Structure formats: structure tokens, C-alpha cells
Amino acid sequence: MNKVIKIISKVPDNLFIAALDEVLKIDWDHLPIPDKRSEAAVFKTSITNHIRVHKVTKDTPHTIEALSAIVECMDTPARKLYPNVDKLVEWIYDSVEGTKLGRIMLVKLMPGGTIGAHIDPGQYFLEHHRFHVPFITAPGVLFYGEEKEVGAHMPAEHLSQLANRRLHSAKNLSNVERIHLIVDIDSNNPLYNI
């Protein structure tokens, strides 16, 4: 049994199709915000399109520890480029009874790519739950938790939650470029305390 993901609900078709249309038109070689996340070893085989980010100052070091201490977030110019993705984010926020919106990312995990085992640290992750909506995926895209847990798949067009406060990893064992919308949201609903 895998305890690292929870499938919550199917996304309404009209919202998903409109957002998917925008995602399929993204030029991943020329993103509006440079992807510094892929510089970290754990994210080397992924590309991130940053839509909402930590609110940093010019003196903030670009380290996981420093960024994870920052709770406040701000939109990037990319948020206005994807109005249908934004409508999907609003639907997610309402669906999980959100109280605070954190980061928003579109993340591509390359075929054969991995996101190494880690626990998301810091105050930021104590105040946000991580939600995914897969746009492009395949059965060979799996999430893992503790060492003996079997891999679990997040199906396309479904809102799912990742238990990122526990050990987790991902592997793209398929030949497709997996693309997920990832949204961090605080909620007082105990259903999301996984």
C-alpha cells in the first residue's frame, strides 16, 4: 500500500481541457521565469515553469533551507500567461477549502527521470499541503514513499495530494514527458493532514 498520495476527485472536464490546451502550447525551452529548481540534484531531470514563488529579497540565498523558511508567496508574470490554468488553481483552492495560496508550478519530468527521495523541510511546508493535477502522464509515472511501499500513480485529470511532509520520490518509467500542475495550499480541513 502507498501512503504518499491520495486521489481526491476528478477535475471538471471543461476546466481541465481549457487548462491542458494552454499547457500544450508552452515553450519549455523559453520559460518566462528561469528554472533554478532544476539546479538542485534532486530535481535534475525535471523542468519547472514557476507561476507563483516564494517572496524573496535580493539577499535571500537560493538554498532549500532559506526558501523553505519563507511562507509568503507572490505571483510571477507567468501567472497572467495561463488564465485557464489559473481558473483550475481557483477550483482546486475552493475544493480543498483553502485558506492561503502558496507556490504554483507546472513541472515536466523527463522520460526516465527521477525525483530523489526527500522530505520537504521548513516552515513553508508546515503551512501548506501539496496538490497535483496531472496533465500528461502514463502508468509508468510513479510516486514512492517509505522504502517498502509500492509505487502509486496519479491519474490524469484528477486532483491528488502528495504527502510531501513524509519521505517521497517519483520516477518516470515511461517514454512520455510527464507534466503536472503543482499547487501548495493551506487548509484547515483535517482531510488533508496526510
PDB file of C-alpha atoms in Angstrom:
ATOM      1  CA  MET A   1       0.000   0.000   0.000  1.00  0.00           C
ATOM      2  CA  ASN A   2       1.215   3.503  -0.819  1.00  0.00           C
ATOM      3  CA  LYS A   3       0.537   6.262   1.703  1.00  0.00           C
ATOM      4  CA  VAL A   4       2.323   9.068  -0.138  1.00  0.00           C
ATOM      5  CA  ILE A   5      -0.531  10.037  -2.470  1.00  0.00           C
ATOM      6  CA  LYS A   6      -4.266  10.473  -2.081  1.00  0.00           C
ATOM      7  CA  ILE A   7      -6.563  10.818  -5.083  1.00  0.00           C
ATOM      8  CA  ILE A   8      -9.217  13.396  -4.180  1.00  0.00           C
ATOM      9  CA  SER A   9     -11.562  13.950  -7.149  1.00  0.00           C
ATOM     10  CA  LYS A  10     -11.889  14.254 -10.902  1.00  0.00           C
ATOM     11  CA  VAL A  11     -11.408  17.754 -12.307  1.00  0.00           C
ATOM     12  CA  PRO A  12     -14.426  19.063 -14.264  1.00  0.00           C
ATOM     13  CA  ASP A  13     -13.850  18.374 -17.971  1.00  0.00           C
ATOM     14  CA  ASN A  14     -14.278  21.986 -19.103  1.00  0.00           C
ATOM     15  CA  LEU A  15     -11.655  23.272 -16.642  1.00  0.00           C
ATOM     16  CA  PHE A  16      -9.187  20.509 -17.413  1.00  0.00           C
ATOM     17  CA  ILE A  17      -9.468  20.716 -21.215  1.00  0.00           C
ATOM     18  CA  ALA A  18      -9.052  24.517 -21.264  1.00  0.00           C
ATOM     19  CA  ALA A  19      -6.004  24.369 -18.964  1.00  0.00           C
ATOM     20  CA  LEU A  20      -4.496  21.444 -20.890  1.00  0.00           C
ATOM     21  CA  ASP A  21      -4.770  23.456 -24.109  1.00  0.00           C
ATOM     22  CA  GLU A  22      -2.612  26.190 -22.535  1.00  0.00           C
ATOM     23  CA  VAL A  23      -0.107  23.696 -21.134  1.00  0.00           C
ATOM     24  CA  LEU A  24       0.362  22.000 -24.510  1.00  0.00           C
ATOM     25  CA  LYS A  25       1.368  25.365 -26.028  1.00  0.00           C
ATOM     26  CA  ILE A  26       4.163  26.077 -23.514  1.00  0.00           C
ATOM     27  CA  ASP A  27       7.631  26.518 -24.998  1.00  0.00           C
ATOM     28  CA  TRP A  28       9.640  24.699 -22.331  1.00  0.00           C
ATOM     29  CA  ASP A  29      12.917  25.923 -23.836  1.00  0.00           C
ATOM     30  CA  HIS A  30      11.944  29.570 -23.286  1.00  0.00           C
ATOM     31  CA  LEU A  31      10.079  29.842 -19.978  1.00  0.00           C
ATOM     32  CA  PRO A  32       9.053  33.272 -18.654  1.00  0.00           C
ATOM     33  CA  ILE A  33      10.933  32.669 -15.361  1.00  0.00           C
ATOM     34  CA  PRO A  34      14.348  30.922 -15.327  1.00  0.00           C
ATOM     35  CA  ASP A  35      14.192  27.480 -13.730  1.00  0.00           C
ATOM     36  CA  LYS A  36      16.632  27.429 -10.820  1.00  0.00           C
ATOM     37  CA  ARG A  37      14.849  24.481  -9.180  1.00  0.00           C
ATOM     38  CA  SER A  38      16.424  22.048 -11.647  1.00  0.00           C
ATOM     39  CA  GLU A  39      19.860  23.124 -10.410  1.00  0.00           C
ATOM     40  CA  ALA A  40      19.261  21.061  -7.250  1.00  0.00           C
ATOM     41  CA  ALA A  41      20.462  17.471  -7.690  1.00  0.00           C
ATOM     42  CA  VAL A  42      17.109  16.030  -6.609  1.00  0.00           C
ATOM     43  CA  PHE A  43      15.302  17.868  -9.469  1.00  0.00           C
ATOM     44  CA  LYS A  44      17.961  17.492 -12.231  1.00  0.00           C
ATOM     45  CA  THR A  45      15.668  15.559 -14.611  1.00  0.00           C
ATOM     46  CA  SER A  46      12.759  17.982 -14.382  1.00  0.00           C
ATOM     47  CA  ILE A  47      11.899  21.435 -15.718  1.00  0.00           C
ATOM     48  CA  THR A  48       9.753  23.851 -13.716  1.00  0.00           C
ATOM     49  CA  ASN A  49       7.594  26.668 -15.036  1.00  0.00           C
ATOM     50  CA  HIS A  50       7.217  28.942 -11.990  1.00  0.00           C
ATOM     51  CA  ILE A  51       3.801  30.618 -11.763  1.00  0.00           C
ATOM     52  CA  ARG A  52       3.874  31.645  -8.090  1.00  0.00           C
ATOM     53  CA  VAL A  53       7.057  31.642  -5.989  1.00  0.00           C
ATOM     54  CA  HIS A  54       8.463  32.387  -2.544  1.00  0.00           C
ATOM     55  CA  LYS A  55       8.616  36.124  -1.875  1.00  0.00           C
ATOM     56  CA  VAL A  56      12.371  36.560  -1.597  1.00  0.00           C
ATOM     57  CA  THR A  57      14.597  39.572  -1.146  1.00  0.00           C
ATOM     58  CA  LYS A  58      17.778  40.220  -3.100  1.00  0.00           C
ATOM     59  CA  ASP A  59      19.734  38.960  -0.069  1.00  0.00           C
ATOM     60  CA  THR A  60      17.897  35.632   0.213  1.00  0.00           C
ATOM     61  CA  PRO A  61      20.290  32.753  -0.526  1.00  0.00           C
ATOM     62  CA  HIS A  62      18.983  30.339  -3.147  1.00  0.00           C
ATOM     63  CA  THR A  63      19.062  27.289  -0.871  1.00  0.00           C
ATOM     64  CA  ILE A  64      16.319  24.848   0.073  1.00  0.00           C
ATOM     65  CA  GLU A  65      16.710  25.843   3.741  1.00  0.00           C
ATOM     66  CA  ALA A  66      16.394  29.584   3.097  1.00  0.00           C
ATOM     67  CA  LEU A  67      13.465  29.237   0.690  1.00  0.00           C
ATOM     68  CA  SER A  68      11.623  26.783   2.949  1.00  0.00           C
ATOM     69  CA  ALA A  69      11.665  29.336   5.762  1.00  0.00           C
ATOM     70  CA  ILE A  70       9.744  31.842   3.603  1.00  0.00           C
ATOM     71  CA  VAL A  71       5.987  31.375   3.926  1.00  0.00           C
ATOM     72  CA  GLU A  72       4.760  34.372   1.925  1.00  0.00           C
ATOM     73  CA  CYS A  73       4.472  33.898  -1.852  1.00  0.00           C
ATOM     74  CA  MET A  74       3.920  36.135  -4.860  1.00  0.00           C
ATOM     75  CA  ASP A  75       2.763  35.715  -8.441  1.00  0.00           C
ATOM     76  CA  THR A  76       5.260  35.728 -11.280  1.00  0.00           C
ATOM     77  CA  PRO A  77       4.452  37.309 -14.665  1.00  0.00           C
ATOM     78  CA  ALA A  78       3.754  33.746 -15.852  1.00  0.00           C
ATOM     79  CA  ARG A  79       0.501  33.596 -13.887  1.00  0.00           C
ATOM     80  CA  LYS A  80      -1.159  36.017 -16.325  1.00  0.00           C
ATOM     81  CA  LEU A  81       0.012  33.935 -19.296  1.00  0.00           C
ATOM     82  CA  TYR A  82      -2.157  30.965 -18.315  1.00  0.00           C
ATOM     83  CA  PRO A  83      -5.674  32.207 -17.411  1.00  0.00           C
ATOM     84  CA  ASN A  84      -7.236  28.752 -17.781  1.00  0.00           C
ATOM     85  CA  VAL A  85      -4.597  27.169 -15.560  1.00  0.00           C
ATOM     86  CA  ASP A  86      -5.411  29.948 -13.083  1.00  0.00           C
ATOM     87  CA  LYS A  87      -9.129  29.011 -13.200  1.00  0.00           C
ATOM     88  CA  LEU A  88      -8.095  25.439 -12.400  1.00  0.00           C
ATOM     89  CA  VAL A  89      -5.998  26.700  -9.468  1.00  0.00           C
ATOM     90  CA  GLU A  90      -9.044  28.607  -8.165  1.00  0.00           C
ATOM     91  CA  TRP A  91     -11.148  25.434  -8.433  1.00  0.00           C
ATOM     92  CA  ILE A  92      -8.508  23.458  -6.501  1.00  0.00           C
ATOM     93  CA  TYR A  93      -8.323  26.183  -3.828  1.00  0.00           C
ATOM     94  CA  ASP A  94     -12.101  26.128  -3.359  1.00  0.00           C
ATOM     95  CA  SER A  95     -12.282  22.314  -3.477  1.00  0.00           C
ATOM     96  CA  VAL A  96      -9.796  21.872  -0.631  1.00  0.00           C
ATOM     97  CA  GLU A  97     -11.238  24.778   1.387  1.00  0.00           C
ATOM     98  CA  GLY A  98      -8.048  26.783   1.004  1.00  0.00           C
ATOM     99  CA  THR A  99      -7.081  29.464   3.490  1.00  0.00           C
ATOM    100  CA  LYS A 100      -3.743  30.522   1.951  1.00  0.00           C
ATOM    101  CA  LEU A 101      -2.229  30.055  -1.503  1.00  0.00           C
ATOM    102  CA  GLY A 102       1.428  29.132  -1.763  1.00  0.00           C
ATOM    103  CA  ARG A 103       3.559  28.303  -4.777  1.00  0.00           C
ATOM    104  CA  ILE A 104       2.199  27.225  -8.170  1.00  0.00           C
ATOM    105  CA  MET A 105       4.334  25.297 -10.648  1.00  0.00           C
ATOM    106  CA  LEU A 106       3.979  23.391 -13.872  1.00  0.00           C
ATOM    107  CA  VAL A 107       6.602  20.642 -13.725  1.00  0.00           C
ATOM    108  CA  LYS A 108       7.813  18.407 -16.529  1.00  0.00           C
ATOM    109  CA  LEU A 109       9.583  15.187 -15.521  1.00  0.00           C
ATOM    110  CA  MET A 110      11.554  13.783 -18.428  1.00  0.00           C
ATOM    111  CA  PRO A 111      11.249  10.127 -19.591  1.00  0.00           C
ATOM    112  CA  GLY A 112      13.465   8.028 -17.331  1.00  0.00           C
ATOM    113  CA  GLY A 113      13.686  10.963 -14.920  1.00  0.00           C
ATOM    114  CA  THR A 114      13.623  10.692 -11.161  1.00  0.00           C
ATOM    115  CA  ILE A 115      12.983  12.980  -8.241  1.00  0.00           C
ATOM    116  CA  GLY A 116      15.103  11.565  -5.460  1.00  0.00           C
ATOM    117  CA  ALA A 117      13.760  10.607  -2.057  1.00  0.00           C
ATOM    118  CA  HIS A 118      13.366  13.633   0.194  1.00  0.00           C
ATOM    119  CA  ILE A 119      11.126  15.307   2.762  1.00  0.00           C
ATOM    120  CA  ASP A 120      10.123  18.899   2.047  1.00  0.00           C
ATOM    121  CA  PRO A 121      11.505  20.862   5.025  1.00  0.00           C
ATOM    122  CA  GLY A 122      10.820  24.129   6.774  1.00  0.00           C
ATOM    123  CA  GLN A 123       8.035  26.377   7.961  1.00  0.00           C
ATOM    124  CA  TYR A 124       6.659  26.818   4.449  1.00  0.00           C
ATOM    125  CA  PHE A 125       5.793  23.136   4.169  1.00  0.00           C
ATOM    126  CA  LEU A 126       4.330  23.052   7.683  1.00  0.00           C
ATOM    127  CA  GLU A 127       1.839  25.677   6.480  1.00  0.00           C
ATOM    128  CA  HIS A 128       0.984  24.267   3.033  1.00  0.00           C
ATOM    129  CA  HIS A 129      -0.328  20.995   1.638  1.00  0.00           C
ATOM    130  CA  ARG A 130       0.836  19.945  -1.847  1.00  0.00           C
ATOM    131  CA  PHE A 131      -1.745  19.183  -4.527  1.00  0.00           C
ATOM    132  CA  HIS A 132      -1.184  17.831  -8.052  1.00  0.00           C
ATOM    133  CA  VAL A 133      -3.237  17.686 -11.229  1.00  0.00           C
ATOM    134  CA  PRO A 134      -1.516  15.544 -13.869  1.00  0.00           C
ATOM    135  CA  PHE A 135      -1.950  16.884 -17.415  1.00  0.00           C
ATOM    136  CA  ILE A 136       0.308  14.433 -19.248  1.00  0.00           C
ATOM    137  CA  THR A 137       1.164  11.145 -17.579  1.00  0.00           C
ATOM    138  CA  ALA A 138       1.410   7.394 -18.105  1.00  0.00           C
ATOM    139  CA  PRO A 139       1.009   4.318 -15.877  1.00  0.00           C
ATOM    140  CA  GLY A 140       4.816   4.173 -15.524  1.00  0.00           C
ATOM    141  CA  VAL A 141       4.912   7.537 -13.712  1.00  0.00           C
ATOM    142  CA  LEU A 142       5.030   6.504 -10.065  1.00  0.00           C
ATOM    143  CA  PHE A 143       5.361   8.083  -6.635  1.00  0.00           C
ATOM    144  CA  TYR A 144       7.059   6.277  -3.773  1.00  0.00           C
ATOM    145  CA  GLY A 145       7.007   6.738  -0.028  1.00  0.00           C
ATOM    146  CA  GLU A 146       8.848   4.682   2.542  1.00  0.00           C
ATOM    147  CA  GLU A 147      11.254   2.007   1.324  1.00  0.00           C
ATOM    148  CA  LYS A 148       8.801  -0.918   1.222  1.00  0.00           C
ATOM    149  CA  GLU A 149       5.868   0.965  -0.302  1.00  0.00           C
ATOM    150  CA  VAL A 150       4.941   0.117  -3.870  1.00  0.00           C
ATOM    151  CA  GLY A 151       4.794   2.914  -6.434  1.00  0.00           C
ATOM    152  CA  ALA A 152       1.473   4.700  -6.925  1.00  0.00           C
ATOM    153  CA  HIS A 153       0.220   6.536  -9.993  1.00  0.00           C
ATOM    154  CA  MET A 154      -1.684   9.842 -10.041  1.00  0.00           C
ATOM    155  CA  PRO A 155      -4.184   9.623 -12.908  1.00  0.00           C
ATOM    156  CA  ALA A 156      -4.571  12.457 -15.407  1.00  0.00           C
ATOM    157  CA  GLU A 157      -7.441  14.880 -14.891  1.00  0.00           C
ATOM    158  CA  HIS A 158      -7.648  14.098 -11.167  1.00  0.00           C
ATOM    159  CA  LEU A 159      -6.837  16.272  -8.189  1.00  0.00           C
ATOM    160  CA  SER A 160      -4.440  14.374  -5.927  1.00  0.00           C
ATOM    161  CA  GLN A 161      -2.475  15.200  -2.802  1.00  0.00           C
ATOM    162  CA  LEU A 162       1.166  14.370  -2.211  1.00  0.00           C
ATOM    163  CA  ALA A 163       2.233  13.708   1.381  1.00  0.00           C
ATOM    164  CA  ASN A 164       5.374  15.782   0.901  1.00  0.00           C
ATOM    165  CA  ARG A 165       5.982  16.146   4.659  1.00  0.00           C
ATOM    166  CA  ARG A 166       6.966  12.477   4.585  1.00  0.00           C
ATOM    167  CA  LEU A 167       9.700  10.752   2.596  1.00  0.00           C
ATOM    168  CA  HIS A 168       8.698  10.710  -1.072  1.00  0.00           C
ATOM    169  CA  SER A 169      10.179  10.299  -4.521  1.00  0.00           C
ATOM    170  CA  ALA A 170       8.984   9.973  -8.118  1.00  0.00           C
ATOM    171  CA  LYS A 171      10.112   8.042 -11.175  1.00  0.00           C
ATOM    172  CA  ASN A 172       9.064   8.434 -14.778  1.00  0.00           C
ATOM    173  CA  LEU A 173       9.425   4.883 -16.047  1.00  0.00           C
ATOM    174  CA  SER A 174       7.524   5.782 -19.220  1.00  0.00           C
ATOM    175  CA  ASN A 175       8.544   7.306 -22.548  1.00  0.00           C
ATOM    176  CA  VAL A 176       6.346  10.425 -22.119  1.00  0.00           C
ATOM    177  CA  GLU A 177       7.287  13.820 -20.722  1.00  0.00           C
ATOM    178  CA  ARG A 178       5.137  13.889 -17.598  1.00  0.00           C
ATOM    179  CA  ILE A 179       3.575  17.310 -16.859  1.00  0.00           C
ATOM    180  CA  HIS A 180       1.856  18.100 -13.554  1.00  0.00           C
ATOM    181  CA  LEU A 181       0.335  21.235 -12.111  1.00  0.00           C
ATOM    182  CA  ILE A 182       1.553  21.522  -8.502  1.00  0.00           C
ATOM    183  CA  VAL A 183      -0.206  23.890  -6.108  1.00  0.00           C
ATOM    184  CA  ASP A 184       0.616  24.449  -2.441  1.00  0.00           C
ATOM    185  CA  ILE A 185      -2.396  25.416  -0.334  1.00  0.00           C
ATOM    186  CA  ASP A 186      -3.082  25.732   3.371  1.00  0.00           C
ATOM    187  CA  SER A 187      -6.410  24.305   4.501  1.00  0.00           C
ATOM    188  CA  ASN A 188      -7.997  23.828   7.909  1.00  0.00           C
ATOM    189  CA  ASN A 189      -9.813  20.724   6.653  1.00  0.00           C
ATOM    190  CA  PRO A 190      -8.350  17.723   8.534  1.00  0.00           C
ATOM    191  CA  LEU A 191      -8.863  15.512   5.460  1.00  0.00           C
ATOM    192  CA  TYR A 192      -5.643  16.932   4.075  1.00  0.00           C
ATOM    193  CA  ASN A 193      -3.474  16.197   7.104  1.00  0.00           C
ATOM    194  CA  ILE A 194      -1.777  13.216   5.463  1.00  0.00           C
TER     195      ILE A 194
END
